[in-house]
Short mmCIF file of C-alpha atoms in Angstrom, two decimals:
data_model
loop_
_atom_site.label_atom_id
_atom_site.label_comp_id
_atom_site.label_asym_id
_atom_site.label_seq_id
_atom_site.Cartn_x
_atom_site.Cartn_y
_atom_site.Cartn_z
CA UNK B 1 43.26 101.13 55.71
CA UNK B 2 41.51 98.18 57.49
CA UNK B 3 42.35 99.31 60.71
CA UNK B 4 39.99 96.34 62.17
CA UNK B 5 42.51 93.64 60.96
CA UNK B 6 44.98 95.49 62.91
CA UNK B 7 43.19 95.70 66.05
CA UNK B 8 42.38 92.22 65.91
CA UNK B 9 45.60 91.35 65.03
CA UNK B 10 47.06 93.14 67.93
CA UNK B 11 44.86 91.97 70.31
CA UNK B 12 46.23 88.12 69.18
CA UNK B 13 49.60 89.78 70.11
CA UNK B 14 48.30 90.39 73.59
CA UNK B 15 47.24 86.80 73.84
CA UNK B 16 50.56 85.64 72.63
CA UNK B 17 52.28 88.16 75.30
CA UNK B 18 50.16 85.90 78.55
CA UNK B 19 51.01 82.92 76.89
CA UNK B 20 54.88 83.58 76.24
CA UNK B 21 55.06 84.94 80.18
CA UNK B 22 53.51 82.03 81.75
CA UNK B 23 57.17 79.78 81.48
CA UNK B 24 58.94 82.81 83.51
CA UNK B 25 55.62 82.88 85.62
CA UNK B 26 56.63 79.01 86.39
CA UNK B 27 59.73 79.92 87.18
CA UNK B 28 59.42 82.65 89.36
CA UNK B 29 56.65 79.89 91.55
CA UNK B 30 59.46 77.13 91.42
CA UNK B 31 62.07 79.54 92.95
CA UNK B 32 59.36 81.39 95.20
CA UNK B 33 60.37 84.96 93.98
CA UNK B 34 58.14 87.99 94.18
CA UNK B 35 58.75 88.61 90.56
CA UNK B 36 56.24 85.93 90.03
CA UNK B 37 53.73 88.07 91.23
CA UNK B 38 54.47 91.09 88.40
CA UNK B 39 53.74 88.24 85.17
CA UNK B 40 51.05 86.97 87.04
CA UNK B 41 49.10 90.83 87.22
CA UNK B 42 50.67 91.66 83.37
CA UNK B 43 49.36 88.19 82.49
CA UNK B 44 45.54 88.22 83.37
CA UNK B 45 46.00 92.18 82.34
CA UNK B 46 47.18 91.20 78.66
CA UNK B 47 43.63 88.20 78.50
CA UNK B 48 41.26 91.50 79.96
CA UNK B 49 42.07 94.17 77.14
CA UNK B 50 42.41 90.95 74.44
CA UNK B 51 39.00 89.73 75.27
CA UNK B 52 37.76 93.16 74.98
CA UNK B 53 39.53 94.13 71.74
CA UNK B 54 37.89 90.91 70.25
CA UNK B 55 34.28 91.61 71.14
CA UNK B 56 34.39 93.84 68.01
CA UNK B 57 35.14 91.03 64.85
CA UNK B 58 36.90 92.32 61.94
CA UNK B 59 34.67 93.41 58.97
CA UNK B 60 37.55 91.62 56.42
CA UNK B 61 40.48 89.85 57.20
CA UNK B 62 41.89 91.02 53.94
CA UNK B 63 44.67 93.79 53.52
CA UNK B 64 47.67 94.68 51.91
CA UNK B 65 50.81 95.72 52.40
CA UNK B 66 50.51 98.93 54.04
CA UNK B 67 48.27 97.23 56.59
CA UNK B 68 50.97 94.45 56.75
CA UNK B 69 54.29 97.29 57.68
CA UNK B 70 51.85 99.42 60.15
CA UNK B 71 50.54 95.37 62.20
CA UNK B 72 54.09 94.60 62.47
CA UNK B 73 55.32 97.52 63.59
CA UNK B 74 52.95 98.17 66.16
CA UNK B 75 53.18 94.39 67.11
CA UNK B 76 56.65 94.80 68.28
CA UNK B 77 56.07 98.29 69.71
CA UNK B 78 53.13 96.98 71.51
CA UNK B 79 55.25 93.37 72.86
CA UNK B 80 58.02 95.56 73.87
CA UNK B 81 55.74 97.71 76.18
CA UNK B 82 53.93 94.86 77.77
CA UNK B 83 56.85 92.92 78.01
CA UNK B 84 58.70 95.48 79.90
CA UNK B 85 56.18 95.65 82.54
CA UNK B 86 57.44 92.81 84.31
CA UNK B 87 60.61 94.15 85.07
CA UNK B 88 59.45 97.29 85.88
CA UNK B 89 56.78 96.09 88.41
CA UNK B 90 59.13 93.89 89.56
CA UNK B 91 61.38 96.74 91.01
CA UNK B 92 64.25 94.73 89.26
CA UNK B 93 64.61 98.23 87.30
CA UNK B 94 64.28 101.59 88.40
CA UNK B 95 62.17 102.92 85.76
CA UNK B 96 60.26 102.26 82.79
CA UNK B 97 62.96 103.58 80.49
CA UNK B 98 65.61 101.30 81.53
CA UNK B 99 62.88 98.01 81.42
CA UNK B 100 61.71 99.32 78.12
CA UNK B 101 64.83 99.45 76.30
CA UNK B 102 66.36 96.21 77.73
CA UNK B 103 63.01 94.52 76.60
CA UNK B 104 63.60 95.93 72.61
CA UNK B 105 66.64 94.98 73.25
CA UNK B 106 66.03 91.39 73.79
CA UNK B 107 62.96 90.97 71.85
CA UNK B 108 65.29 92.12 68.51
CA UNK B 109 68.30 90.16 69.67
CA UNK B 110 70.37 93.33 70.58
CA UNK B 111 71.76 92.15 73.59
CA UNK B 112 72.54 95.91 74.99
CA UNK B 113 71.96 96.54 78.43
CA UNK B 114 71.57 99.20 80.93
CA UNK B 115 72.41 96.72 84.04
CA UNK B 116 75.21 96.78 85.71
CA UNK B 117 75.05 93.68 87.81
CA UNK B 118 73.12 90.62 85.56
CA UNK B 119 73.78 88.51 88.54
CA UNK B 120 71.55 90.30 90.98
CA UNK B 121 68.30 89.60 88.59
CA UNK B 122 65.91 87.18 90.21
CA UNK B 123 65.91 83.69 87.99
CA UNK B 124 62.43 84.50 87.14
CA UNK B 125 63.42 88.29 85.80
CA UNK B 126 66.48 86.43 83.73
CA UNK B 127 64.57 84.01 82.21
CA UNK B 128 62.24 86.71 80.33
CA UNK B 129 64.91 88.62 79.69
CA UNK B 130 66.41 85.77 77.48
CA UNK B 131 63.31 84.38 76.21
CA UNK B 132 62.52 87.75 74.63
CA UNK B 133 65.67 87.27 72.45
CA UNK B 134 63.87 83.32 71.29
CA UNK B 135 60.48 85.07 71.04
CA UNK B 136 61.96 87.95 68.20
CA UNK B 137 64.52 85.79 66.87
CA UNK B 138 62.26 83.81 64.19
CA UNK B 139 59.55 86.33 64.76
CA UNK B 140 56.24 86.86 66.65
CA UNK B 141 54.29 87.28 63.30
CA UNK B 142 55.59 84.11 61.96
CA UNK B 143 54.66 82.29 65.02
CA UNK B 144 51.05 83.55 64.66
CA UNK B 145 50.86 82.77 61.17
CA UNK B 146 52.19 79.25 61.67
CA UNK B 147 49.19 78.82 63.99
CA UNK B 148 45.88 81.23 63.33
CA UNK B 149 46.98 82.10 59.26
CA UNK B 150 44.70 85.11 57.47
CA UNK B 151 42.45 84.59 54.70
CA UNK B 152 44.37 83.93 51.09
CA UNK B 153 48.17 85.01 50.59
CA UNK B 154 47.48 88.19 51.85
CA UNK B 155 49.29 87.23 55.32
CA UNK B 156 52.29 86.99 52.94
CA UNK B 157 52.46 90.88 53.82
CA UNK B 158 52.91 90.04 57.29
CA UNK B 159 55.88 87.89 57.13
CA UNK B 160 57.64 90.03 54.28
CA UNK B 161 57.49 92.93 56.72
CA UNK B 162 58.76 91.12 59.53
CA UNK B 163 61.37 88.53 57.84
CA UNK B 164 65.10 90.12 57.24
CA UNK B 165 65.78 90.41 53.31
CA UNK B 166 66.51 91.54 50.81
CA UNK B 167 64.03 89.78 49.55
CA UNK B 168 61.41 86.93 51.01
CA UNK B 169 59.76 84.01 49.75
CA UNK B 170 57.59 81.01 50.54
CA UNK B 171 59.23 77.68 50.77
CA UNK B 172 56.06 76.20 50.37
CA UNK B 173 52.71 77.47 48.77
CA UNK B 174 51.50 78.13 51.25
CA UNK B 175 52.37 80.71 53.47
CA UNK B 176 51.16 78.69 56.80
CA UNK B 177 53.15 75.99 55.85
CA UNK B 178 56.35 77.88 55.49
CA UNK B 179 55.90 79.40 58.65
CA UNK B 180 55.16 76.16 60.21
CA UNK B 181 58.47 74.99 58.59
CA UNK B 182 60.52 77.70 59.52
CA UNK B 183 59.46 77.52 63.50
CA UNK B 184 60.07 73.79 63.68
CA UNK B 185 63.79 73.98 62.37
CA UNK B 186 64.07 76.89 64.87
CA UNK B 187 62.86 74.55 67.80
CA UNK B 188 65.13 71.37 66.41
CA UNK B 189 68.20 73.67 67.11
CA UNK B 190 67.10 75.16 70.04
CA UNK B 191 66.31 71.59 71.31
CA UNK B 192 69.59 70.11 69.87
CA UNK B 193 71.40 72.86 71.88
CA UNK B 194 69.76 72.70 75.16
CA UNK B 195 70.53 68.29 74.86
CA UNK B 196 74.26 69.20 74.05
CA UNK B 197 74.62 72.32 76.87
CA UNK B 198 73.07 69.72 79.66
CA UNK B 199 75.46 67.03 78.91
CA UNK B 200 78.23 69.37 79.19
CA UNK B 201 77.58 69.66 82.58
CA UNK B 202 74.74 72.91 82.88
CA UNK B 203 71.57 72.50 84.78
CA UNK B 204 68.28 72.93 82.95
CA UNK B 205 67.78 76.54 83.62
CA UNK B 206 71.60 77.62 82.55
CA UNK B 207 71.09 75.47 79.45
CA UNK B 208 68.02 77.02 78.49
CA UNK B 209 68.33 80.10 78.84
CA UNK B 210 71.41 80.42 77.26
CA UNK B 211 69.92 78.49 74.63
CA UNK B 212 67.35 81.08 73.81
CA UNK B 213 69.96 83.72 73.63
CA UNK B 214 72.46 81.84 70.92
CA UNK B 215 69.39 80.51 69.04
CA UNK B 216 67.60 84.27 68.57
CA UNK B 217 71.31 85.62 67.97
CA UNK B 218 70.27 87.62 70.87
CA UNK B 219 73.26 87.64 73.63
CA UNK B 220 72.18 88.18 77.08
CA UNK B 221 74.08 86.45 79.54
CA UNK B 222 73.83 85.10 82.96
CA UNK B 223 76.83 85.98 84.43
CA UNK B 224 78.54 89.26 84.30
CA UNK B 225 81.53 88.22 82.46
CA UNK B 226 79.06 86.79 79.55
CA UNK B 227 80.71 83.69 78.34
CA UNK B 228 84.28 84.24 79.88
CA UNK B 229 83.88 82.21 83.17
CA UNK B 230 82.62 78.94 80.81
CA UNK B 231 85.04 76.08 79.69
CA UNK B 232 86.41 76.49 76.33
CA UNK B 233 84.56 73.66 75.61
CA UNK B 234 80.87 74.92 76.19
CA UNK B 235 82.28 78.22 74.77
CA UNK B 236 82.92 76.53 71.32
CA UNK B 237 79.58 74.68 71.26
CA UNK B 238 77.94 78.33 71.65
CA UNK B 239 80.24 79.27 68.44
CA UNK B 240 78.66 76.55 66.49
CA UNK B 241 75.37 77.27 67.12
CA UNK B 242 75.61 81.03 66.80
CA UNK B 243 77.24 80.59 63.31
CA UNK B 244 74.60 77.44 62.58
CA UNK B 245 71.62 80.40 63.40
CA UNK B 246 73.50 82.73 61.10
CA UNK B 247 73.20 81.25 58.17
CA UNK B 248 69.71 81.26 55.95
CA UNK B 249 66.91 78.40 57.48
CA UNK B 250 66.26 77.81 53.92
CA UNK B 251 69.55 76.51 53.56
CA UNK B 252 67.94 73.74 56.69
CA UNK B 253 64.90 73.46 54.45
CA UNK B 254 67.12 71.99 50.81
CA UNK B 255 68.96 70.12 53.40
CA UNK B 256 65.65 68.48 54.47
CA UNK B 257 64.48 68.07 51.16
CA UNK B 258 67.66 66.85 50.25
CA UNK B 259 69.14 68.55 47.70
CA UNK B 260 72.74 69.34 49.05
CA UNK B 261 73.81 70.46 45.79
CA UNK B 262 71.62 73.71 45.85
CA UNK B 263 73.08 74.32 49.54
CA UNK B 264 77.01 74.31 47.65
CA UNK B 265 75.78 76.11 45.04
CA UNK B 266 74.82 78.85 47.91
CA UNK B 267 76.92 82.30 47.09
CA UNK B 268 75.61 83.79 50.39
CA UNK B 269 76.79 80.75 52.73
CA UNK B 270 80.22 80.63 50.70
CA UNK B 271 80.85 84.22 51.11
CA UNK B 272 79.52 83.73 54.92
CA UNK B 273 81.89 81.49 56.11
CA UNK B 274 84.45 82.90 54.19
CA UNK B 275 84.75 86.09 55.41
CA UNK B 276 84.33 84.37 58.98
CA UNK B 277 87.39 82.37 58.17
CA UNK B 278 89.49 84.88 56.96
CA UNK B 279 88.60 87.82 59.46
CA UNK B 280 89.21 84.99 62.42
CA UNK B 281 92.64 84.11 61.05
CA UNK B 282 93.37 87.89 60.61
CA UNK B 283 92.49 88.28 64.10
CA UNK B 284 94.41 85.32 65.56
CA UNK B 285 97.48 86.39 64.00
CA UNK B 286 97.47 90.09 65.21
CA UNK B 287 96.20 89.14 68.56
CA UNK B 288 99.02 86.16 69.07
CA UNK B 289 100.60 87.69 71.63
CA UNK B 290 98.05 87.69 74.22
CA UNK B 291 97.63 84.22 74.53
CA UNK B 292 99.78 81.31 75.46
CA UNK B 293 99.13 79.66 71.90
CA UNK B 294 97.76 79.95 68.68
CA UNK B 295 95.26 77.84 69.66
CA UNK B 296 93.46 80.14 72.00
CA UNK B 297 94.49 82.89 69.67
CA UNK B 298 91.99 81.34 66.85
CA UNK B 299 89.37 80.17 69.50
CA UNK B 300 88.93 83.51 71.07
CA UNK B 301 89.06 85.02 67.61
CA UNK B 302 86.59 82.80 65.83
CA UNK B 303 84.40 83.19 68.86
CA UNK B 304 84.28 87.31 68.45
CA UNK B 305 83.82 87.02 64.87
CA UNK B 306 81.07 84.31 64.67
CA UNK B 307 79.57 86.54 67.67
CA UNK B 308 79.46 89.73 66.54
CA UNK B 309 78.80 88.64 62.71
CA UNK B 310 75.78 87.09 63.25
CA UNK B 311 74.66 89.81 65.48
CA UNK B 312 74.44 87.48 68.80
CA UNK B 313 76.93 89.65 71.24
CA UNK B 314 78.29 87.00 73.65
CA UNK B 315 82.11 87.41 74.50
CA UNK B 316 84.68 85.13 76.32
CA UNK B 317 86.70 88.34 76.75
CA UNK B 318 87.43 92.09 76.79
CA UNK B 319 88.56 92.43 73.01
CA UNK B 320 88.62 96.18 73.61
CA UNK B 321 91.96 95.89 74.76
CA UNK B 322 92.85 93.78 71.62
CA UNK B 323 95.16 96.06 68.72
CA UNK B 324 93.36 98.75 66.71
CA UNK B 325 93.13 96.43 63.57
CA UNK B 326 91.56 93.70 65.12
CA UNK B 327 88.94 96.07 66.81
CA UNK B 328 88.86 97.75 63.18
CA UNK B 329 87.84 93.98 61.81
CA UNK B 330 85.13 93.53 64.51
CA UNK B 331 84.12 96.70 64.14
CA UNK B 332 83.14 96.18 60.16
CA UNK B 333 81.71 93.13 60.76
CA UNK B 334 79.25 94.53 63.59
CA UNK B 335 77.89 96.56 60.59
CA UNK B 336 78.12 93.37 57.96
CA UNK B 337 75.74 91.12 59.59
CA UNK B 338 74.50 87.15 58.86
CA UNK B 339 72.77 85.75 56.01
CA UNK B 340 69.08 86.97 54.87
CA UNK B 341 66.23 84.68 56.13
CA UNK B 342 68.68 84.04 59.46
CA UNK B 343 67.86 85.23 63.01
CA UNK B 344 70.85 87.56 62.74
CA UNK B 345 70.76 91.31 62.22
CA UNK B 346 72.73 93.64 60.44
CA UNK B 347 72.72 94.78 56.37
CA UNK B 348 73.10 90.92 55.38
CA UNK B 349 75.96 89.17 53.50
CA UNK B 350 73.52 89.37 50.08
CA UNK B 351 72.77 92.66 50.28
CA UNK B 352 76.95 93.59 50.57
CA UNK B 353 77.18 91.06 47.41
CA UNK B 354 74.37 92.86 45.44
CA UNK B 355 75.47 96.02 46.22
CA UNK B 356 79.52 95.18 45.21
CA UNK B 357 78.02 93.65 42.26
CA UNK B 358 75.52 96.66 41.20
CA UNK B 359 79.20 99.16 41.44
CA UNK B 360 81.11 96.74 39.32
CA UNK B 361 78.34 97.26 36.60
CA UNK B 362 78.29 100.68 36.94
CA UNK B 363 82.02 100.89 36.53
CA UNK B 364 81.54 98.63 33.37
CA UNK B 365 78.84 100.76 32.16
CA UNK B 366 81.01 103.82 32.59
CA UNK B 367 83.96 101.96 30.19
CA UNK B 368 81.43 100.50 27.71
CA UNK B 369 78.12 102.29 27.69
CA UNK B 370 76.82 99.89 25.57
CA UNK B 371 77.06 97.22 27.28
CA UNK B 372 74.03 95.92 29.28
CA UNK B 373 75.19 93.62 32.37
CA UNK B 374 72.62 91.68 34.84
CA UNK B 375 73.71 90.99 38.37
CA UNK B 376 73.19 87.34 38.94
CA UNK B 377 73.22 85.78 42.64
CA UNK B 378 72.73 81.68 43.51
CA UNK B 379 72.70 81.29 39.55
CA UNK B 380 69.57 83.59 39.32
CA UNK B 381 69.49 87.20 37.81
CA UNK B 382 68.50 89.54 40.61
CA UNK B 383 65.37 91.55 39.73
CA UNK B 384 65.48 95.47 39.31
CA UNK B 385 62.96 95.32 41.80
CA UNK B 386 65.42 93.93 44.65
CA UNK B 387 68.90 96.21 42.98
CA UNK B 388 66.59 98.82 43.80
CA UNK B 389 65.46 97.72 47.38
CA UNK B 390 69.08 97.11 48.34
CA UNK B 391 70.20 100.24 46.44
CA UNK B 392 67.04 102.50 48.51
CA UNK B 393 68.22 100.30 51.80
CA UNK B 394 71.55 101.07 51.85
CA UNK B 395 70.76 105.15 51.41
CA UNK B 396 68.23 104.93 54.07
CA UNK B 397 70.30 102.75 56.76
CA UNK B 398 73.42 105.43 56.15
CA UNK B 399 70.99 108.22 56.44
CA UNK B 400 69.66 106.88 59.83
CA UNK B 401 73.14 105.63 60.98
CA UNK B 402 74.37 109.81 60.55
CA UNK B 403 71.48 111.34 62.34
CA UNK B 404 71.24 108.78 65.46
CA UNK B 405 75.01 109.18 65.53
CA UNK B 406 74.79 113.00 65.77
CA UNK B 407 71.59 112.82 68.09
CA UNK B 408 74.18 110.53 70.91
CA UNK B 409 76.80 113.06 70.52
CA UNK B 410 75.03 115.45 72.90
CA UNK B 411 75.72 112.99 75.61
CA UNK B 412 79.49 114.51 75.10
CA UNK B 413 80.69 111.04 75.30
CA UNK B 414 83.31 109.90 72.83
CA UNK B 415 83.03 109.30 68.54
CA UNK B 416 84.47 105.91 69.27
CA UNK B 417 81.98 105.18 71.73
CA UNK B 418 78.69 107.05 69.62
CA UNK B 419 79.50 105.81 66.68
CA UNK B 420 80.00 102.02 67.83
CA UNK B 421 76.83 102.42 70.11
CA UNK B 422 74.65 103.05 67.29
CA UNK B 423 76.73 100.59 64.44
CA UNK B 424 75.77 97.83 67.75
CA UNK B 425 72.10 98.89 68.35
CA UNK B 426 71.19 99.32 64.64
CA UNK B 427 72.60 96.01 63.71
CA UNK B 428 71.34 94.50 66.74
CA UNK B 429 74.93 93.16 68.20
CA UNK B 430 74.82 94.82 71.27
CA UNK B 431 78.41 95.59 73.07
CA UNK B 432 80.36 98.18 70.78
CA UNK B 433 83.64 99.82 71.86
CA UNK B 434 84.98 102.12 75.22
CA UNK B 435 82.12 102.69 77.18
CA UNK B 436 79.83 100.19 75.30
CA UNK B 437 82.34 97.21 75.07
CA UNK B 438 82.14 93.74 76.46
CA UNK B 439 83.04 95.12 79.85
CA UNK B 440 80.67 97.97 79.54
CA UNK B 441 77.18 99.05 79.45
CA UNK B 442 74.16 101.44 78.24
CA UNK B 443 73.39 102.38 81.90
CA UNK B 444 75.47 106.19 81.72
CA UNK B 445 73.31 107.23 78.65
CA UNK B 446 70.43 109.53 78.80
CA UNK B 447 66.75 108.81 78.31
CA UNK B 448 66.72 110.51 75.02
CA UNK B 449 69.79 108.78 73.68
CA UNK B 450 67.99 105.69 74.70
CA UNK B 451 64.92 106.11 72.46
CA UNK B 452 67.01 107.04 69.98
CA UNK B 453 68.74 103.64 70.78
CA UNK B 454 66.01 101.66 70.74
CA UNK B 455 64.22 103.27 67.65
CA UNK B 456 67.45 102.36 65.64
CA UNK B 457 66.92 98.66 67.17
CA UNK B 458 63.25 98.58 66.47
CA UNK B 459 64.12 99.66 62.52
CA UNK B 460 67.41 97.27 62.29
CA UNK B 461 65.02 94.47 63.30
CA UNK B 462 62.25 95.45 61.00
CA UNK B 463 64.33 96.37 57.96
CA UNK B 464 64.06 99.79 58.37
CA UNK B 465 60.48 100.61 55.89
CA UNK B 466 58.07 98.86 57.97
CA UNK B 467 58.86 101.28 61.45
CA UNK B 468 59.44 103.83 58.66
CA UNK B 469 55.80 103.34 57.03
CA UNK B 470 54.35 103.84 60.30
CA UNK B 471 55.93 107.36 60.95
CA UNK B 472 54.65 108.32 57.46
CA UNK B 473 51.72 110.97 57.52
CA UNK B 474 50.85 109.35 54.06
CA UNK B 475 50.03 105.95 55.45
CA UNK B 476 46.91 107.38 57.94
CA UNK B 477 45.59 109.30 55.08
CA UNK B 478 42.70 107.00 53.62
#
């Protein structure tokens, strides 16, 4: 293993870590808040061990992709740990555990939390805590590859351990390029949102921040009642960016390129904003008779749906209380997920289509056993090699889902509450059901529960092998 390409790799991740904190370091000086202090010490901390760690150059900036699931991995273990130290330091969180797991949570666009009062965060503490959600959504790696790229298409390793599948490709050649693409259609819509959310009325602060929460599908809110207490207005411009971020940015790129035809021809965005369409109108008719008209009945609906499909968390309301099948609807969609190659978590609308597509040929194979069937998907035939992925994926993420469930059951809380606890952390969502809901929070579970918690967030994120390869004795053997 070239374990000096990871070090030096990491040590950029460091550098990255200062650079991201100075903006909440800005803010905490504009508002005069002793948080200011806390980025300013993590800051010059992050440039000392960097410039160290870089005295010692890299033999070969080659490697492969065990070297590319262990840097990623570590990456985010290692972002999450420095960026927690702000809010620890800060005081803004009474220990480490709490400002560790509300940073994973942010920097995969979870959205859980452990506070109980949002609004009592300094402005400087809130703005992190939100930027962390824009800093994972697209990806740290991907940043760093748009800028400082690796030698040859070896750095390809990086992003396919980092990007959400099932499977990723370049755009472009080259893999700088695409990277370079994908960041600056993620900074046209955060920059077409923050335009739209100030001339609806929000100051610059509200409208970014809030910005980098819809945009990274993330979900943390400044105000305790998330959403609720905005117009239905802004509320429906958040819906439309939150499904816009759901969908596949290569979808943006054939757009650019202009070839609209290949973006109908899309199976993944058809079956995306279909079942969207259909669970909302489900939900609006079985939830009628809480509102004054249908009209809020879809609008509150669509809003939950588009929310908790593409993994972001927001809510305009307690839909707790809403009737078992609608929280039955909500429910399955938490563990469905947005498009591949999206900011959204979750098991992805492709892999659901692959896998419904791989039982229908077994069931064919079973009635005609001579028969040989492909599975074909955007008028392509899906390679063994990515049946397989999804088909080794789908065994591993139920695997995962049963044992975190029965490691939160010795909090003695209830199955409703477990079980939608881990469906919200390991499809990065956020707010489940009962104790975990839209009116709830993580703050009653133990410290265990929530490293269990944020393990299941870290391997959501990362697609489960990468934070899998590094707990593997075989990948430190040489």
């Amino acid at each position: 293993m070239n374990r000096s390409i990871i070090r030096y790799i990491l040590c950029k991740i460091l550098e990255f870590a200062a650079l991201f904190m100075v903006l909440p370091l800005l803010v905490g000086i504009l508002y005069r808040e002793k948080a200011a202090a806390s980025f300013a010490v993590v800051i010059a901390g992050c440039l000392a061990v960097s410039l160290l760690g870089r005295r010692l150059k890299p033999a070969s900036k080659v490697f492969y992709a065990k070297e590319g699931f262990v840097t990623v991995s570590l990456s985010w273990i290692l972002l999450s740990l420095v960026g927690a130290l702000p809010f620890y330091l800060s005081g803004e969180f009474p220990t480490f555990t709490d400002a560790l797991y509300e940073t994973v949570s942010g920097l995969t666009t979870t959205g859980s939390t452990v506070l109980t009062d949002v609004e009592g965060l300094s402005r400087s503490i809130q703005f992190w805590r939100c930027f962390t959600h824009w800093i994972g959504g697209m990806g740290v790696l991907v940043l760093i590859l748009a800028v400082l790229p690796l030698s040859g298409s070896y750095n390809m390793h990086l992003m396919r351990a980092e990007s959400p599948g099932p499977s990723v490709g370049k755009l472009v050649p080259r893999v700088k390029n695409t990277a370079m693409i994908l960041y600056g259609i993620y900074i046209f819509i955060t920059f077409m949102e923050v335009i739209v959310l100030l001339f609806g009325g929000m100051d610059l602060y509200e409208a970014l921040t809030l910005t980098f929460s819809t945009v990274g599908t993330g979900g943390f809110g400044l105000l305790n009642s998330s959403i609720g207490s905005y117009p239905m207005g802004i509320q429906a411009v958040f819906t439309v960016f939150m499904l816009l971020c759901g969908i596949n940015f290569q979808i943006y790129y054939l757009l650019l390129i202009r070839k609209p035809k290949d973006v109908l021809h899309s199976e993944e965005l058809r079956y995306y904003l279909g079942i969207i369409l259909l669970a909302s109108v489900l939900i609006a008719v079985n939830v009628r008779g809480f509102f004054a008209d249908g009209f809020q009945a879809f609008h509150h609906a669509l809003f939950q749906v588009v929310s908790l499909m593409t993994t972001t968390g927001f809510a305009t309301l307690d839909y707790d209380v809403w009737p078992e099948f609608s929280k039955a609807i909500l429910f399955l969609i938490t563990l469905l997920g947005a498009c591949a190659g999206s900011t959204g978590g979750g098991f992805k609308v492709s892999r659901l289509v692959i896998l419904w597509r791989s039982v229908k040929n077994e069931i064919s194979a079973a009635i005609h056993p001579r028969s040989i069937k492909k599975i074909h998907m955007e008028g392509r035939i899906v390679g063994e090699g990515t049946v397989r992925s999804v088909l080794v994926y789908t065994a591993i993420y139920t695997m995962i889902f049963l044992v975190s469930l029965l490691l939160l059951s010795l909090n003695e809380f209830d199955f409703v509450t477990n079980i939608s606890a881990v469906a919200a952390n390991f499809n990065n969502v956020g707010p489940g059901f009962h104790m975990v809901g839209p009116a709830g929070n993580y703050a009653q579970f133990s410290g265990f529960s929530k490293f269990v918690l944020m393990f299941d967030m870290l391997a959501g994120r990362l697609e489960l092998l990468p934070i899998l390869v590094l707990f593997s004795v075989k990948t430190w053997r040489e």
